[in-house]
Coordinates of C-alpha atoms and ligand atoms in Angstrom, one line a residue:
X1 CA 0.0 0.0 0.0
X2 CA 2.7 2.4 1.1
X3 CA 5.0 1.5 -1.7
X4 CA 2.3 1.9 -4.3
X5 CA 1.5 5.4 -3.0
X6 CA 5.2 6.3 -3.0
X7 CA 5.4 5.0 -6.6
X8 CA 2.4 7.3 -7.5
X9 CA 4.1 10.2 -5.9
X10 CA 7.3 9.6 -7.8
X11 CA 5.4 9.4 -11.1
X12 CA 3.7 12.7 -10.3
X13 CA 7.0 14.4 -9.5
X14 CA 8.6 13.1 -12.6
X15 CA 5.8 14.4 -14.8
X16 CA 6.6 18.0 -13.8
X17 CA 3.9 20.7 -14.2
X18 CA 1.0 19.5 -16.3
X19 CA -1.4 22.5 -15.8
X20 CA -1.3 26.0 -17.2
X21 CA -0.4 28.9 -14.9
X22 CA -3.6 30.8 -15.8
X23 CA -4.8 33.2 -14.2
X24 CA -1.3 34.1 -13.1
X25 CA -0.1 34.3 -16.7
X26 CA -2.1 35.1 -19.9
X27 CA -3.6 32.2 -21.7
X28 CA -4.2 32.1 -25.5
X29 CA -7.0 29.7 -26.5
X30 CA -6.5 27.1 -29.2
X31 CA -7.3 28.2 -32.8
X32 CA -11.0 27.8 -33.5
X33 CA -12.0 28.6 -30.0
X34 CA -15.5 30.1 -29.9
X35 CA -15.3 33.1 -27.6
X36 CA -17.1 36.5 -27.2
X37 CA -19.1 37.5 -30.2
X38 CA -18.0 40.7 -31.9
X39 CA -19.8 42.7 -34.6
X40 CA -18.4 45.1 -37.2
X41 CA -21.1 47.8 -37.5
X42 CA -19.6 49.0 -40.8
X43 CA -20.0 45.7 -42.5
X44 CA -23.5 44.9 -41.2
X45 CA -26.3 45.7 -43.7
X46 CA -29.2 44.5 -41.6
X47 CA -30.2 41.3 -43.5
X48 CA -31.2 39.6 -40.3
X49 CA -29.6 36.2 -41.1
X50 CA -27.9 36.1 -37.7
X51 CA -31.1 36.8 -35.9
X52 CA -32.9 34.0 -37.9
X53 CA -30.4 31.3 -36.9
X54 CA -29.8 32.3 -33.3
X55 CA -31.6 29.7 -31.2
X56 CA -30.7 31.4 -28.0
X57 CA -32.6 34.5 -28.9
X58 CA -29.6 36.8 -28.5
X59 CA -30.4 38.9 -31.5
X60 CA -33.6 40.9 -31.8
X61 CA -34.4 42.7 -35.0
X62 CA -37.0 45.4 -35.4
X63 CA -37.7 48.1 -38.0
X64 CA -38.2 51.5 -36.4
X65 CA -39.6 53.4 -39.4
X66 CA -38.8 52.8 -43.0
X67 CA -35.2 54.0 -42.9
X68 CA -33.8 52.3 -39.8
X69 CA -33.4 48.7 -38.8
X70 CA -32.5 48.1 -35.2
X71 CA -30.5 45.1 -34.1
X72 CA -30.2 44.4 -30.4
X73 CA -27.8 41.9 -29.0
X74 CA -28.3 40.4 -25.6
X75 CA -25.0 38.7 -25.2
X76 CA -25.7 37.2 -21.8
X77 CA -27.9 34.6 -23.5
X78 CA -25.2 33.6 -26.0
X79 CA -24.2 29.9 -26.1
X80 CA -21.2 30.5 -28.4
X81 CA -22.6 28.1 -31.0
X82 CA -21.2 30.1 -33.8
X83 CA -24.2 29.9 -36.2
X84 CA -24.4 33.7 -36.6
X85 CA -20.8 33.7 -37.8
X86 CA -21.5 30.9 -40.3
X87 CA -24.5 32.7 -41.9
X88 CA -23.4 36.3 -42.0
X89 CA -22.7 37.1 -45.7
X90 CA -20.5 40.1 -44.9
X91 CA -18.4 38.5 -42.1
X92 CA -19.7 41.2 -39.8
X93 CA -20.2 38.8 -36.9
X94 CA -17.2 36.9 -35.6
X95 CA -16.5 34.8 -32.5
X96 CA -13.3 36.1 -31.0
X97 CA -10.7 34.4 -28.8
X98 CA -11.9 36.5 -25.8
X99 CA -13.2 34.2 -23.0
X100 CA -13.0 36.5 -20.0
X101 CA -16.6 37.9 -20.3
X102 CA -17.7 38.0 -16.6
X103 CA -18.9 41.4 -15.6
X104 CA -20.8 43.2 -12.9
X105 CA -22.5 45.6 -15.3
X106 CA -25.3 44.1 -17.5
X107 CA -24.8 47.0 -19.9
X108 CA -21.5 45.4 -21.0
X109 CA -23.5 42.5 -22.4
X110 CA -25.9 44.6 -24.5
X111 CA -25.4 46.2 -27.8
X112 CA -27.8 48.3 -29.9
X113 CA -27.0 48.8 -33.6
X114 CA -29.0 51.0 -36.0
X115 CA -28.6 50.2 -39.6
X116 CA -29.8 52.8 -42.1
X117 CA -31.9 51.4 -44.9
X118 CA -33.5 52.7 -48.0
X119 CA -37.2 51.7 -48.6
X120 CA -38.2 50.3 -52.0
X121 CA -40.5 52.9 -53.7
X122 CA -42.8 50.1 -54.9
X123 CA -43.1 47.6 -52.1
X124 CA -41.9 49.7 -49.1
X125 CA -39.4 47.0 -47.9
X126 CA -36.0 48.1 -46.7
X127 CA -32.8 47.5 -48.6
X128 CA -29.3 48.7 -47.7
X129 CA -28.1 51.8 -49.7
X130 CA -25.7 50.4 -52.2
X131 CA -22.7 52.6 -51.5
X132 CA -21.1 54.1 -48.4
X133 CA -21.7 57.6 -49.8
X134 CA -25.4 56.9 -50.1
X135 CA -25.4 55.6 -46.5
X136 CA -23.9 58.8 -45.4
X137 CA -26.7 60.7 -47.1
X138 CA -29.2 58.6 -45.3
X139 CA -27.5 59.3 -41.9
X140 CA -27.2 63.0 -42.8
X141 CA -24.9 65.7 -41.9
X142 CA -25.9 68.7 -39.8
X143 CA -26.5 71.8 -42.1
X144 CA -24.5 74.0 -39.7
X145 CA -22.0 71.2 -39.3
X146 CA -18.6 71.8 -37.7
X147 CA -15.7 72.0 -40.0
X148 CA -17.7 73.6 -42.8
X149 CA -19.8 70.5 -43.6
X150 CA -23.1 71.3 -45.2
Ligands
SF4_201 S1 -23.0 32.4 -31.1 FE1 -24.9 31.3 -31.3 S2 -26.1 31.9 -29.4 FE2 -24.4 33.4 -29.7 S3 -25.3 35.1 -30.8 FE3 -24.3 33.7 -32.4 S4 -26.0 32.3 -33.0 FE4 -26.7 33.3 -31.1
SF4_202 S1 -24.5 40.9 -38.7 FE1 -24.4 39.9 -40.7 S2 -26.1 38.4 -40.7 FE2 -26.5 39.8 -39.0 S3 -27.9 41.4 -39.9 FE3 -25.7 42.1 -40.1 S4 -25.1 41.4 -42.2 FE4 -26.9 40.2 -41.6

């Protein structure tokens, strides 16, 4: 009994350290790790594909008027399945390597994104303005804008 325990102890000592020093040292997840979801607002054109496939109900999509589509992200519900990343045609949604998502502030896990859309003159349905310049027109500059913008 005693000898078997000593043998076990020797094996353990011989193996050296087998665990990572995290959280005392940074830890980089393996490639392909599905961490915190990020969104690039400049790439999103409001198609709603991500909202359609999200089983956890993280993404809520509403149209507030004919020109604005609102996407709300409730990240606290996310299960990191990665389906939103798979379907996004623009690569706007990505799962990052970030895994330290604990927070005391619920606002950290909420995002509201407004996408400016153009309504079809015939059917009234929204579509994204085709060029960045036209998107800027939709958003609009102030007439008395600073820096001489009109
Ligand atoms: S990773 Fe999955 S659960 Fe999280 S937002 Fe994307 S589709 Fe929804
Ligand atoms: S994030 Fe991608 S899938 Fe979701 S609404 Fe924007 S463009 Fe569509």
